[in-house]
Amino acid sequence: MPSFRTMVSFVFAFLLLPGIALAGGAWVPAPGDGDLTLGFSQKTANRSWDSRGDTIIHTSNHDFRYAYLSGELGLVKRLSTTFLVTYLDGREGPPGDEEKNSGLSDAWFGLKYALRQDQWPMAIAATLRTPIFYDIKGPYSRHLFDANGNLLGNSPEWRGLLKTDLTLSYLVSHSIKDGEGWFNLEAGYTLREGAPADQIPVSGELGWPLPWRHTKVKVSAVYVQSLGNDSPRKPDDRFGSRPGYNFNNASMAKIGASFIFALDHDRKWSAEIGYNQWVWGKSARQYDEPFLAFGRRF
């Protein structure tokens, strides 16, 4: 696996800790311009795919309810910073006997640089995923104990993947229907810390205007291919592997659809309601995810 510490040092020194490539595609806002989004989603699953892609039905549920705040801000010409911070209200276990855990979860920070801003905008991005808001120093434990070994409660460390990763990506976009619609495509490489394997993520998005008060429909697809270079679990890794299932070498695909509504005459405020479905995977959960988000451009 490539040296993760070297890559992270490069990002912090040269990029000065920035955000994540979000729905803005390859477009980069002018200095001082940008957007903010406040969203809510619920990911649930009681099935998963094993390492061969066959379905497994579980007696326990995953019910992850997220609130998230994301945004993008133009810094200088051609360069923007992006961020995504998540809050999890999580439930895992048999129905009626779930373990619960609530608090800040994973966060993403990155930079996006425009290579060209014409009819086919293109950009490159560097995005850092971090567990900084819930990580505890030392080996991973699902529960917290006092000095006498008495159970104190659930550890915040199961609110996320507990590892840092860095995604370098290339983006291309195109405006459709006089700017009322759009097309985004993004592909990258994710360097992952610890036991998890590196990944190649690819995503696409199409927005199309509807003939009613600036309403739009959006369809999207995400594919993540694990590269199989995972390593044995160490004490500070959250996940390991077992015969027939290796979360650290998981691949998946999901599709989504949503409607976007303008909330004011100037179309600076918007609302989006939609649904995502995981449709394929190996060593991955079969999630479904309804979501609602409110956005503001400035």
PDB file of C-alpha atoms in Angstrom:
ATOM      1  CA  MET A   1       0.000   0.000   0.000  1.00  0.00           C
ATOM      2  CA  PRO A   2       1.435   3.474  -0.796  1.00  0.00           C
ATOM      3  CA  SER A   3       2.823   5.540   2.093  1.00  0.00           C
ATOM      4  CA  PHE A   4      -0.244   7.205   3.579  1.00  0.00           C
ATOM      5  CA  ARG A   5       1.681   9.483   5.946  1.00  0.00           C
ATOM      6  CA  THR A   6       3.664  10.899   3.041  1.00  0.00           C
ATOM      7  CA  MET A   7       0.511  11.728   1.094  1.00  0.00           C
ATOM      8  CA  VAL A   8      -1.211  13.316   4.090  1.00  0.00           C
ATOM      9  CA  SER A   9       1.849  15.434   4.864  1.00  0.00           C
ATOM     10  CA  PHE A  10       1.831  16.657   1.268  1.00  0.00           C
ATOM     11  CA  VAL A  11      -1.837  17.608   1.466  1.00  0.00           C
ATOM     12  CA  PHE A  12      -1.513  19.502   4.740  1.00  0.00           C
ATOM     13  CA  ALA A  13       1.613  21.356   3.707  1.00  0.00           C
ATOM     14  CA  PHE A  14       0.724  22.172   0.119  1.00  0.00           C
ATOM     15  CA  LEU A  15      -3.074  22.293   0.181  1.00  0.00           C
ATOM     16  CA  LEU A  16      -3.526  23.743   3.694  1.00  0.00           C
ATOM     17  CA  LEU A  17      -6.356  21.410   4.752  1.00  0.00           C
ATOM     18  CA  PRO A  18      -9.403  21.846   2.475  1.00  0.00           C
ATOM     19  CA  GLY A  19     -12.772  20.197   1.447  1.00  0.00           C
ATOM     20  CA  ILE A  20     -14.638  17.612  -0.616  1.00  0.00           C
ATOM     21  CA  ALA A  21     -15.830  17.523  -4.225  1.00  0.00           C
ATOM     22  CA  LEU A  22     -19.583  17.689  -3.839  1.00  0.00           C
ATOM     23  CA  ALA A  23     -22.486  18.260  -6.228  1.00  0.00           C
ATOM     24  CA  GLY A  24     -20.785  21.351  -7.700  1.00  0.00           C
ATOM     25  CA  GLY A  25     -19.029  19.086 -10.172  1.00  0.00           C
ATOM     26  CA  ALA A  26     -16.127  20.655 -12.061  1.00  0.00           C
ATOM     27  CA  TRP A  27     -17.487  24.190 -11.663  1.00  0.00           C
ATOM     28  CA  VAL A  28     -15.497  26.313  -9.198  1.00  0.00           C
ATOM     29  CA  PRO A  29     -17.191  29.372  -7.633  1.00  0.00           C
ATOM     30  CA  ALA A  30     -15.647  32.827  -7.854  1.00  0.00           C
ATOM     31  CA  PRO A  31     -13.729  34.061  -4.795  1.00  0.00           C
ATOM     32  CA  GLY A  32     -16.210  34.705  -1.989  1.00  0.00           C
ATOM     33  CA  ASP A  33     -19.056  32.841  -3.702  1.00  0.00           C
ATOM     34  CA  GLY A  34     -20.249  29.391  -2.719  1.00  0.00           C
ATOM     35  CA  ASP A  35     -23.022  27.353  -1.161  1.00  0.00           C
ATOM     36  CA  LEU A  36     -24.135  25.641   2.044  1.00  0.00           C
ATOM     37  CA  THR A  37     -26.315  22.538   2.443  1.00  0.00           C
ATOM     38  CA  LEU A  38     -28.012  21.156   5.546  1.00  0.00           C
ATOM     39  CA  GLY A  39     -29.277  17.621   5.034  1.00  0.00           C
ATOM     40  CA  PHE A  40     -30.807  14.596   6.733  1.00  0.00           C
ATOM     41  CA  SER A  41     -30.781  10.918   5.711  1.00  0.00           C
ATOM     42  CA  GLN A  42     -31.551   7.459   7.092  1.00  0.00           C
ATOM     43  CA  LYS A  43     -29.507   4.435   5.965  1.00  0.00           C
ATOM     44  CA  THR A  44     -31.036   1.090   6.928  1.00  0.00           C
ATOM     45  CA  ALA A  45     -30.141  -2.521   6.128  1.00  0.00           C
ATOM     46  CA  ASN A  46     -30.700  -6.040   7.441  1.00  0.00           C
ATOM     47  CA  ARG A  47     -29.013  -7.711   4.471  1.00  0.00           C
ATOM     48  CA  SER A  48     -25.522  -7.720   3.052  1.00  0.00           C
ATOM     49  CA  TRP A  49     -23.507  -9.221   0.208  1.00  0.00           C
ATOM     50  CA  ASP A  50     -20.753 -11.677   1.095  1.00  0.00           C
ATOM     51  CA  SER A  51     -17.316 -11.632  -0.537  1.00  0.00           C
ATOM     52  CA  ARG A  52     -18.730 -13.456  -3.610  1.00  0.00           C
ATOM     53  CA  GLY A  53     -21.671 -11.087  -4.007  1.00  0.00           C
ATOM     54  CA  ASP A  54     -24.325 -13.449  -2.604  1.00  0.00           C
ATOM     55  CA  THR A  55     -27.023 -12.049  -0.301  1.00  0.00           C
ATOM     56  CA  ILE A  56     -26.979 -12.730   3.451  1.00  0.00           C
ATOM     57  CA  ILE A  57     -30.045 -11.999   5.621  1.00  0.00           C
ATOM     58  CA  HIS A  58     -29.214 -10.874   9.173  1.00  0.00           C
ATOM     59  CA  THR A  59     -31.171 -11.041  12.414  1.00  0.00           C
ATOM     60  CA  SER A  60     -29.804  -7.615  13.378  1.00  0.00           C
ATOM     61  CA  ASN A  61     -30.420  -4.241  11.760  1.00  0.00           C
ATOM     62  CA  HIS A  62     -28.277  -1.267  10.853  1.00  0.00           C
ATOM     63  CA  ASP A  63     -30.178   2.005  11.241  1.00  0.00           C
ATOM     64  CA  PHE A  64     -27.973   5.058  10.707  1.00  0.00           C
ATOM     65  CA  ARG A  65     -29.685   8.462  10.864  1.00  0.00           C
ATOM     66  CA  TYR A  66     -27.465  11.285   9.686  1.00  0.00           C
ATOM     67  CA  ALA A  67     -27.534  15.055   9.774  1.00  0.00           C
ATOM     68  CA  TYR A  68     -24.886  16.726   7.660  1.00  0.00           C
ATOM     69  CA  LEU A  69     -23.585  20.171   6.816  1.00  0.00           C
ATOM     70  CA  SER A  70     -21.642  20.649   3.598  1.00  0.00           C
ATOM     71  CA  GLY A  71     -20.414  23.562   1.571  1.00  0.00           C
ATOM     72  CA  GLU A  72     -18.046  25.034  -0.967  1.00  0.00           C
ATOM     73  CA  LEU A  73     -16.327  28.434  -0.972  1.00  0.00           C
ATOM     74  CA  GLY A  74     -14.315  30.091  -3.726  1.00  0.00           C
ATOM     75  CA  LEU A  75     -10.889  31.086  -2.369  1.00  0.00           C
ATOM     76  CA  VAL A  76      -9.065  32.593  -5.328  1.00  0.00           C
ATOM     77  CA  LYS A  77      -9.616  32.372  -9.058  1.00  0.00           C
ATOM     78  CA  ARG A  78     -10.025  28.680 -10.067  1.00  0.00           C
ATOM     79  CA  LEU A  79      -9.611  27.379  -6.500  1.00  0.00           C
ATOM     80  CA  SER A  80     -12.276  26.466  -3.923  1.00  0.00           C
ATOM     81  CA  THR A  81     -12.396  24.702  -0.581  1.00  0.00           C
ATOM     82  CA  THR A  82     -15.109  22.198   0.353  1.00  0.00           C
ATOM     83  CA  PHE A  83     -16.252  20.431   3.505  1.00  0.00           C
ATOM     84  CA  LEU A  84     -18.746  17.870   4.773  1.00  0.00           C
ATOM     85  CA  VAL A  85     -19.369  17.265   8.495  1.00  0.00           C
ATOM     86  CA  THR A  86     -21.739  14.487   9.636  1.00  0.00           C
ATOM     87  CA  TYR A  87     -23.654  13.766  12.845  1.00  0.00           C
ATOM     88  CA  LEU A  88     -24.849  10.197  13.443  1.00  0.00           C
ATOM     89  CA  ASP A  89     -27.739   8.854  15.482  1.00  0.00           C
ATOM     90  CA  GLY A  90     -26.909   5.161  15.081  1.00  0.00           C
ATOM     91  CA  ARG A  91     -28.656   1.930  16.032  1.00  0.00           C
ATOM     92  CA  GLU A  92     -27.224  -1.582  15.573  1.00  0.00           C
ATOM     93  CA  GLY A  93     -28.547  -4.947  16.728  1.00  0.00           C
ATOM     94  CA  PRO A  94     -31.660  -7.152  16.866  1.00  0.00           C
ATOM     95  CA  PRO A  95     -35.003  -5.310  16.615  1.00  0.00           C
ATOM     96  CA  GLY A  96     -35.960  -3.992  20.045  1.00  0.00           C
ATOM     97  CA  ASP A  97     -32.481  -4.581  21.476  1.00  0.00           C
ATOM     98  CA  GLU A  98     -30.279  -2.232  19.457  1.00  0.00           C
ATOM     99  CA  GLU A  99     -27.145  -0.553  20.732  1.00  0.00           C
ATOM    100  CA  LYS A 100     -27.363   3.213  20.272  1.00  0.00           C
ATOM    101  CA  ASN A 101     -24.711   5.832  19.689  1.00  0.00           C
ATOM    102  CA  SER A 102     -25.077   9.513  18.799  1.00  0.00           C
ATOM    103  CA  GLY A 103     -22.542  12.215  18.004  1.00  0.00           C
ATOM    104  CA  LEU A 104     -20.225  13.589  15.360  1.00  0.00           C
ATOM    105  CA  SER A 105     -19.077  11.067  12.751  1.00  0.00           C
ATOM    106  CA  ASP A 106     -16.692  11.232   9.786  1.00  0.00           C
ATOM    107  CA  ALA A 107     -15.810  14.560   8.153  1.00  0.00           C
ATOM    108  CA  TRP A 108     -14.345  15.457   4.761  1.00  0.00           C
ATOM    109  CA  PHE A 109     -12.191  18.479   3.887  1.00  0.00           C
ATOM    110  CA  GLY A 110     -10.671  19.268   0.529  1.00  0.00           C
ATOM    111  CA  LEU A 111      -9.648  21.567  -2.310  1.00  0.00           C
ATOM    112  CA  LYS A 112     -10.815  21.753  -5.909  1.00  0.00           C
ATOM    113  CA  TYR A 113      -8.871  23.422  -8.727  1.00  0.00           C
ATOM    114  CA  ALA A 114     -10.403  24.289 -12.106  1.00  0.00           C
ATOM    115  CA  LEU A 115      -8.334  23.206 -15.103  1.00  0.00           C
ATOM    116  CA  ARG A 116     -10.757  24.788 -17.569  1.00  0.00           C
ATOM    117  CA  GLN A 117     -14.055  26.683 -17.247  1.00  0.00           C
ATOM    118  CA  ASP A 118     -15.658  26.600 -20.687  1.00  0.00           C
ATOM    119  CA  GLN A 119     -18.487  24.482 -22.111  1.00  0.00           C
ATOM    120  CA  TRP A 120     -16.867  21.377 -20.613  1.00  0.00           C
ATOM    121  CA  PRO A 121     -15.419  22.462 -17.243  1.00  0.00           C
ATOM    122  CA  MET A 122     -12.709  20.198 -15.842  1.00  0.00           C
ATOM    123  CA  ALA A 123     -11.158  20.161 -12.380  1.00  0.00           C
ATOM    124  CA  ILE A 124      -8.951  18.164 -10.050  1.00  0.00           C
ATOM    125  CA  ALA A 125      -9.674  17.665  -6.353  1.00  0.00           C
ATOM    126  CA  ALA A 126      -7.984  16.383  -3.211  1.00  0.00           C
ATOM    127  CA  THR A 127     -10.326  15.249  -0.421  1.00  0.00           C
ATOM    128  CA  LEU A 128      -9.318  14.164   3.078  1.00  0.00           C
ATOM    129  CA  ARG A 129     -11.651  12.003   5.162  1.00  0.00           C
ATOM    130  CA  THR A 130     -10.961  12.141   8.902  1.00  0.00           C
ATOM    131  CA  PRO A 131     -12.305  10.621  12.170  1.00  0.00           C
ATOM    132  CA  ILE A 132     -10.997  13.615  14.140  1.00  0.00           C
ATOM    133  CA  PHE A 133     -14.352  14.340  15.805  1.00  0.00           C
ATOM    134  CA  TYR A 134     -14.805  10.911  17.440  1.00  0.00           C
ATOM    135  CA  ASP A 135     -11.437   9.118  17.480  1.00  0.00           C
ATOM    136  CA  ILE A 136      -9.975   8.174  20.877  1.00  0.00           C
ATOM    137  CA  LYS A 137      -6.260   7.570  21.315  1.00  0.00           C
ATOM    138  CA  GLY A 138      -5.284   3.925  21.691  1.00  0.00           C
ATOM    139  CA  PRO A 139      -6.666   0.590  20.446  1.00  0.00           C
ATOM    140  CA  TYR A 140     -10.217   0.363  19.157  1.00  0.00           C
ATOM    141  CA  SER A 141     -12.935  -0.690  21.568  1.00  0.00           C
ATOM    142  CA  ARG A 142     -16.669  -0.780  20.943  1.00  0.00           C
ATOM    143  CA  HIS A 143     -17.348   0.024  24.615  1.00  0.00           C
ATOM    144  CA  LEU A 144     -15.834   2.259  27.297  1.00  0.00           C
ATOM    145  CA  PHE A 145     -14.779   0.984  30.731  1.00  0.00           C
ATOM    146  CA  ASP A 146     -13.575   2.654  33.910  1.00  0.00           C
ATOM    147  CA  ALA A 147     -10.312   1.818  35.712  1.00  0.00           C
ATOM    148  CA  ASN A 148     -12.017  -1.093  37.469  1.00  0.00           C
ATOM    149  CA  GLY A 149     -13.325  -2.638  34.270  1.00  0.00           C
ATOM    150  CA  ASN A 150     -16.924  -1.498  34.755  1.00  0.00           C
ATOM    151  CA  LEU A 151     -18.890  -0.725  31.594  1.00  0.00           C
ATOM    152  CA  LEU A 152     -19.425   3.007  31.091  1.00  0.00           C
ATOM    153  CA  GLY A 153     -21.239   2.871  27.761  1.00  0.00           C
ATOM    154  CA  ASN A 154     -20.708   2.687  24.026  1.00  0.00           C
ATOM    155  CA  SER A 155     -17.517   4.117  22.589  1.00  0.00           C
ATOM    156  CA  PRO A 156     -17.827   7.006  20.113  1.00  0.00           C
ATOM    157  CA  GLU A 157     -15.388   5.087  17.905  1.00  0.00           C
ATOM    158  CA  TRP A 158     -18.131   3.003  16.280  1.00  0.00           C
ATOM    159  CA  ARG A 159     -19.734   6.130  14.805  1.00  0.00           C
ATOM    160  CA  GLY A 160     -17.543   5.896  11.675  1.00  0.00           C
ATOM    161  CA  LEU A 161     -14.824   4.021   9.820  1.00  0.00           C
ATOM    162  CA  LEU A 162     -12.192   5.299  12.302  1.00  0.00           C
ATOM    163  CA  LYS A 163      -9.516   5.783   9.636  1.00  0.00           C
ATOM    164  CA  THR A 164      -8.222   8.621   7.491  1.00  0.00           C
ATOM    165  CA  ASP A 165      -8.187   8.414   3.723  1.00  0.00           C
ATOM    166  CA  LEU A 166      -7.233  10.686   0.845  1.00  0.00           C
ATOM    167  CA  THR A 167      -9.014  10.773  -2.516  1.00  0.00           C
ATOM    168  CA  LEU A 168      -7.429  12.383  -5.571  1.00  0.00           C
ATOM    169  CA  SER A 169     -10.014  12.845  -8.308  1.00  0.00           C
ATOM    170  CA  TYR A 170     -10.681  14.287 -11.758  1.00  0.00           C
ATOM    171  CA  LEU A 171     -14.000  15.947 -12.575  1.00  0.00           C
ATOM    172  CA  VAL A 172     -15.730  16.945 -15.798  1.00  0.00           C
ATOM    173  CA  SER A 173     -19.099  18.682 -16.152  1.00  0.00           C
ATOM    174  CA  HIS A 174     -21.392  20.039 -18.838  1.00  0.00           C
ATOM    175  CA  SER A 175     -24.309  22.450 -18.782  1.00  0.00           C
ATOM    176  CA  ILE A 176     -27.611  21.293 -20.342  1.00  0.00           C
ATOM    177  CA  LYS A 177     -30.747  23.155 -21.466  1.00  0.00           C
ATOM    178  CA  ASP A 178     -29.314  26.687 -21.244  1.00  0.00           C
ATOM    179  CA  GLY A 179     -27.858  26.092 -17.811  1.00  0.00           C
ATOM    180  CA  GLU A 180     -31.027  24.658 -16.281  1.00  0.00           C
ATOM    181  CA  GLY A 181     -29.608  21.111 -16.312  1.00  0.00           C
ATOM    182  CA  TRP A 182     -26.178  19.591 -15.840  1.00  0.00           C
ATOM    183  CA  PHE A 183     -23.992  16.519 -16.153  1.00  0.00           C
ATOM    184  CA  ASN A 184     -21.166  15.634 -13.740  1.00  0.00           C
ATOM    185  CA  LEU A 185     -18.639  12.810 -13.878  1.00  0.00           C
ATOM    186  CA  GLU A 186     -15.932  12.146 -11.289  1.00  0.00           C
ATOM    187  CA  ALA A 187     -13.288   9.415 -11.029  1.00  0.00           C
ATOM    188  CA  GLY A 188     -10.461   9.068  -8.564  1.00  0.00           C
ATOM    189  CA  TYR A 189      -8.128   7.002  -6.431  1.00  0.00           C
ATOM    190  CA  THR A 190      -8.488   6.652  -2.652  1.00  0.00           C
ATOM    191  CA  LEU A 191      -5.433   5.990  -0.494  1.00  0.00           C
ATOM    192  CA  ARG A 192      -6.590   4.453   2.799  1.00  0.00           C
ATOM    193  CA  GLU A 193      -4.891   4.306   6.176  1.00  0.00           C
ATOM    194  CA  GLY A 194      -4.586   1.081   8.173  1.00  0.00           C
ATOM    195  CA  ALA A 195      -6.104  -2.265   7.213  1.00  0.00           C
ATOM    196  CA  PRO A 196      -8.644  -1.139   4.536  1.00  0.00           C
ATOM    197  CA  ALA A 197      -7.721  -1.597   0.872  1.00  0.00           C
ATOM    198  CA  ASP A 198      -7.317   1.328  -1.504  1.00  0.00           C
ATOM    199  CA  GLN A 199     -10.285   2.075  -3.760  1.00  0.00           C
ATOM    200  CA  ILE A 200     -11.251   3.495  -7.142  1.00  0.00           C
ATOM    201  CA  PRO A 201     -14.474   5.546  -6.862  1.00  0.00           C
ATOM    202  CA  VAL A 202     -16.464   6.596  -9.952  1.00  0.00           C
ATOM    203  CA  SER A 203     -19.649   8.673  -9.832  1.00  0.00           C
ATOM    204  CA  GLY A 204     -22.001  10.304 -12.313  1.00  0.00           C
ATOM    205  CA  GLU A 205     -24.921  12.701 -12.003  1.00  0.00           C
ATOM    206  CA  LEU A 206     -27.510  14.089 -14.410  1.00  0.00           C
ATOM    207  CA  GLY A 207     -29.829  16.988 -13.595  1.00  0.00           C
ATOM    208  CA  TRP A 208     -32.773  17.766 -15.888  1.00  0.00           C
ATOM    209  CA  PRO A 209     -35.233  20.690 -15.687  1.00  0.00           C
ATOM    210  CA  LEU A 210     -38.956  20.008 -15.391  1.00  0.00           C
ATOM    211  CA  PRO A 211     -41.639  22.378 -16.759  1.00  0.00           C
ATOM    212  CA  TRP A 212     -42.798  23.544 -13.340  1.00  0.00           C
ATOM    213  CA  ARG A 213     -41.390  26.444 -11.279  1.00  0.00           C
ATOM    214  CA  HIS A 214     -37.718  25.653 -11.841  1.00  0.00           C
ATOM    215  CA  THR A 215     -38.086  22.129 -10.476  1.00  0.00           C
ATOM    216  CA  LYS A 216     -35.394  19.643 -11.489  1.00  0.00           C
ATOM    217  CA  VAL A 217     -35.017  15.887 -11.372  1.00  0.00           C
ATOM    218  CA  LYS A 218     -31.606  14.389 -10.611  1.00  0.00           C
ATOM    219  CA  VAL A 219     -30.363  10.837 -11.133  1.00  0.00           C
ATOM    220  CA  SER A 220     -27.007   9.592  -9.888  1.00  0.00           C
ATOM    221  CA  ALA A 221     -24.832   6.506  -9.693  1.00  0.00           C
ATOM    222  CA  VAL A 222     -21.775   5.637  -7.592  1.00  0.00           C
ATOM    223  CA  TYR A 223     -19.400   2.704  -8.070  1.00  0.00           C
ATOM    224  CA  VAL A 224     -16.540   1.900  -5.682  1.00  0.00           C
ATOM    225  CA  GLN A 225     -14.051  -0.838  -6.568  1.00  0.00           C
ATOM    226  CA  SER A 226     -11.746  -2.115  -3.835  1.00  0.00           C
ATOM    227  CA  LEU A 227      -8.227  -2.964  -5.009  1.00  0.00           C
ATOM    228  CA  GLY A 228      -7.610  -5.920  -2.699  1.00  0.00           C
ATOM    229  CA  ASN A 229      -4.458  -4.553  -1.048  1.00  0.00           C
ATOM    230  CA  ASP A 230      -5.900  -4.681   2.474  1.00  0.00           C
ATOM    231  CA  SER A 231      -3.675  -5.721   5.358  1.00  0.00           C
ATOM    232  CA  PRO A 232      -4.200  -7.693   8.611  1.00  0.00           C
ATOM    233  CA  ARG A 233      -6.167  -5.885  11.264  1.00  0.00           C
ATOM    234  CA  LYS A 234      -4.168  -4.057  13.945  1.00  0.00           C
ATOM    235  CA  PRO A 235      -5.438  -2.994  17.402  1.00  0.00           C
ATOM    236  CA  ASP A 236      -6.402   0.507  16.223  1.00  0.00           C
ATOM    237  CA  ASP A 237      -8.355  -0.772  13.188  1.00  0.00           C
ATOM    238  CA  ARG A 238     -12.102  -0.982  13.693  1.00  0.00           C
ATOM    239  CA  PHE A 239     -12.812  -3.693  11.125  1.00  0.00           C
ATOM    240  CA  GLY A 240     -11.217  -7.034  10.325  1.00  0.00           C
ATOM    241  CA  SER A 241     -12.166  -9.953   8.102  1.00  0.00           C
ATOM    242  CA  ARG A 242     -13.741 -13.370   8.487  1.00  0.00           C
ATOM    243  CA  PRO A 243     -14.286 -16.242   6.042  1.00  0.00           C
ATOM    244  CA  GLY A 244     -16.682 -15.077   3.338  1.00  0.00           C
ATOM    245  CA  TYR A 245     -16.772 -11.415   4.405  1.00  0.00           C
ATOM    246  CA  ASN A 246     -14.044  -8.767   4.436  1.00  0.00           C
ATOM    247  CA  PHE A 247     -15.295  -5.233   5.055  1.00  0.00           C
ATOM    248  CA  ASN A 248     -11.770  -3.895   4.501  1.00  0.00           C
ATOM    249  CA  ASN A 249     -11.962  -5.108   0.890  1.00  0.00           C
ATOM    250  CA  ALA A 250     -15.563  -4.076   0.158  1.00  0.00           C
ATOM    251  CA  SER A 251     -16.870  -2.930  -3.248  1.00  0.00           C
ATOM    252  CA  MET A 252     -20.312  -1.474  -3.939  1.00  0.00           C
ATOM    253  CA  ALA A 253     -22.606   0.311  -6.369  1.00  0.00           C
ATOM    254  CA  LYS A 254     -25.603   2.505  -5.619  1.00  0.00           C
ATOM    255  CA  ILE A 255     -28.107   4.520  -7.635  1.00  0.00           C
ATOM    256  CA  GLY A 256     -30.227   7.470  -6.601  1.00  0.00           C
ATOM    257  CA  ALA A 257     -32.970   9.816  -7.739  1.00  0.00           C
ATOM    258  CA  SER A 258     -34.255  13.096  -6.336  1.00  0.00           C
ATOM    259  CA  PHE A 259     -36.292  16.215  -7.022  1.00  0.00           C
ATOM    260  CA  ILE A 260     -34.878  19.705  -6.467  1.00  0.00           C
ATOM    261  CA  PHE A 261     -37.214  22.645  -5.814  1.00  0.00           C
ATOM    262  CA  ALA A 262     -36.437  26.371  -5.875  1.00  0.00           C
ATOM    263  CA  LEU A 263     -37.702  28.013  -2.675  1.00  0.00           C
ATOM    264  CA  ASP A 264     -37.429  31.668  -3.716  1.00  0.00           C
ATOM    265  CA  HIS A 265     -37.687  33.804  -6.839  1.00  0.00           C
ATOM    266  CA  ASP A 266     -33.917  34.281  -7.138  1.00  0.00           C
ATOM    267  CA  ARG A 267     -33.338  30.523  -6.718  1.00  0.00           C
ATOM    268  CA  LYS A 268     -30.757  31.046  -3.998  1.00  0.00           C
ATOM    269  CA  TRP A 269     -32.658  28.736  -1.652  1.00  0.00           C
ATOM    270  CA  SER A 270     -33.491  25.169  -2.659  1.00  0.00           C
ATOM    271  CA  ALA A 271     -34.788  21.901  -1.257  1.00  0.00           C
ATOM    272  CA  GLU A 272     -33.970  18.372  -2.425  1.00  0.00           C
ATOM    273  CA  ILE A 273     -35.815  15.171  -1.556  1.00  0.00           C
ATOM    274  CA  GLY A 274     -34.663  11.791  -2.827  1.00  0.00           C
ATOM    275  CA  TYR A 275     -33.714   8.167  -2.334  1.00  0.00           C
ATOM    276  CA  ASN A 276     -30.537   6.090  -2.738  1.00  0.00           C
ATOM    277  CA  GLN A 277     -30.401   2.304  -3.113  1.00  0.00           C
ATOM    278  CA  TRP A 278     -27.323   0.060  -2.884  1.00  0.00           C
ATOM    279  CA  VAL A 279     -27.744  -2.333  -5.830  1.00  0.00           C
ATOM    280  CA  TRP A 280     -24.544  -4.396  -5.892  1.00  0.00           C
ATOM    281  CA  GLY A 281     -21.684  -5.202  -3.612  1.00  0.00           C
ATOM    282  CA  LYS A 282     -19.103  -7.569  -2.199  1.00  0.00           C
ATOM    283  CA  SER A 283     -18.597  -7.617   1.579  1.00  0.00           C
ATOM    284  CA  ALA A 284     -21.014  -4.680   1.778  1.00  0.00           C
ATOM    285  CA  ARG A 285     -24.391  -3.879   3.331  1.00  0.00           C
ATOM    286  CA  GLN A 286     -27.521  -3.526   1.165  1.00  0.00           C
ATOM    287  CA  TYR A 287     -28.569  -0.073   2.342  1.00  0.00           C
ATOM    288  CA  ASP A 288     -31.503   2.033   1.288  1.00  0.00           C
ATOM    289  CA  GLU A 289     -31.426   5.739   2.091  1.00  0.00           C
ATOM    290  CA  PRO A 290     -34.167   8.374   1.841  1.00  0.00           C
ATOM    291  CA  PHE A 291     -32.851  11.916   2.287  1.00  0.00           C
ATOM    292  CA  LEU A 292     -33.887  15.570   2.524  1.00  0.00           C
ATOM    293  CA  ALA A 293     -31.617  18.599   2.104  1.00  0.00           C
ATOM    294  CA  PHE A 294     -31.873  22.393   2.071  1.00  0.00           C
ATOM    295  CA  GLY A 295     -29.353  24.533   0.202  1.00  0.00           C
ATOM    296  CA  ARG A 296     -28.349  28.203   0.011  1.00  0.00           C
ATOM    297  CA  ARG A 297     -26.167  29.793  -2.676  1.00  0.00           C
ATOM    298  CA  PHE A 298     -24.271  33.004  -1.966  1.00  0.00           C
TER     299      PHE A 298
END
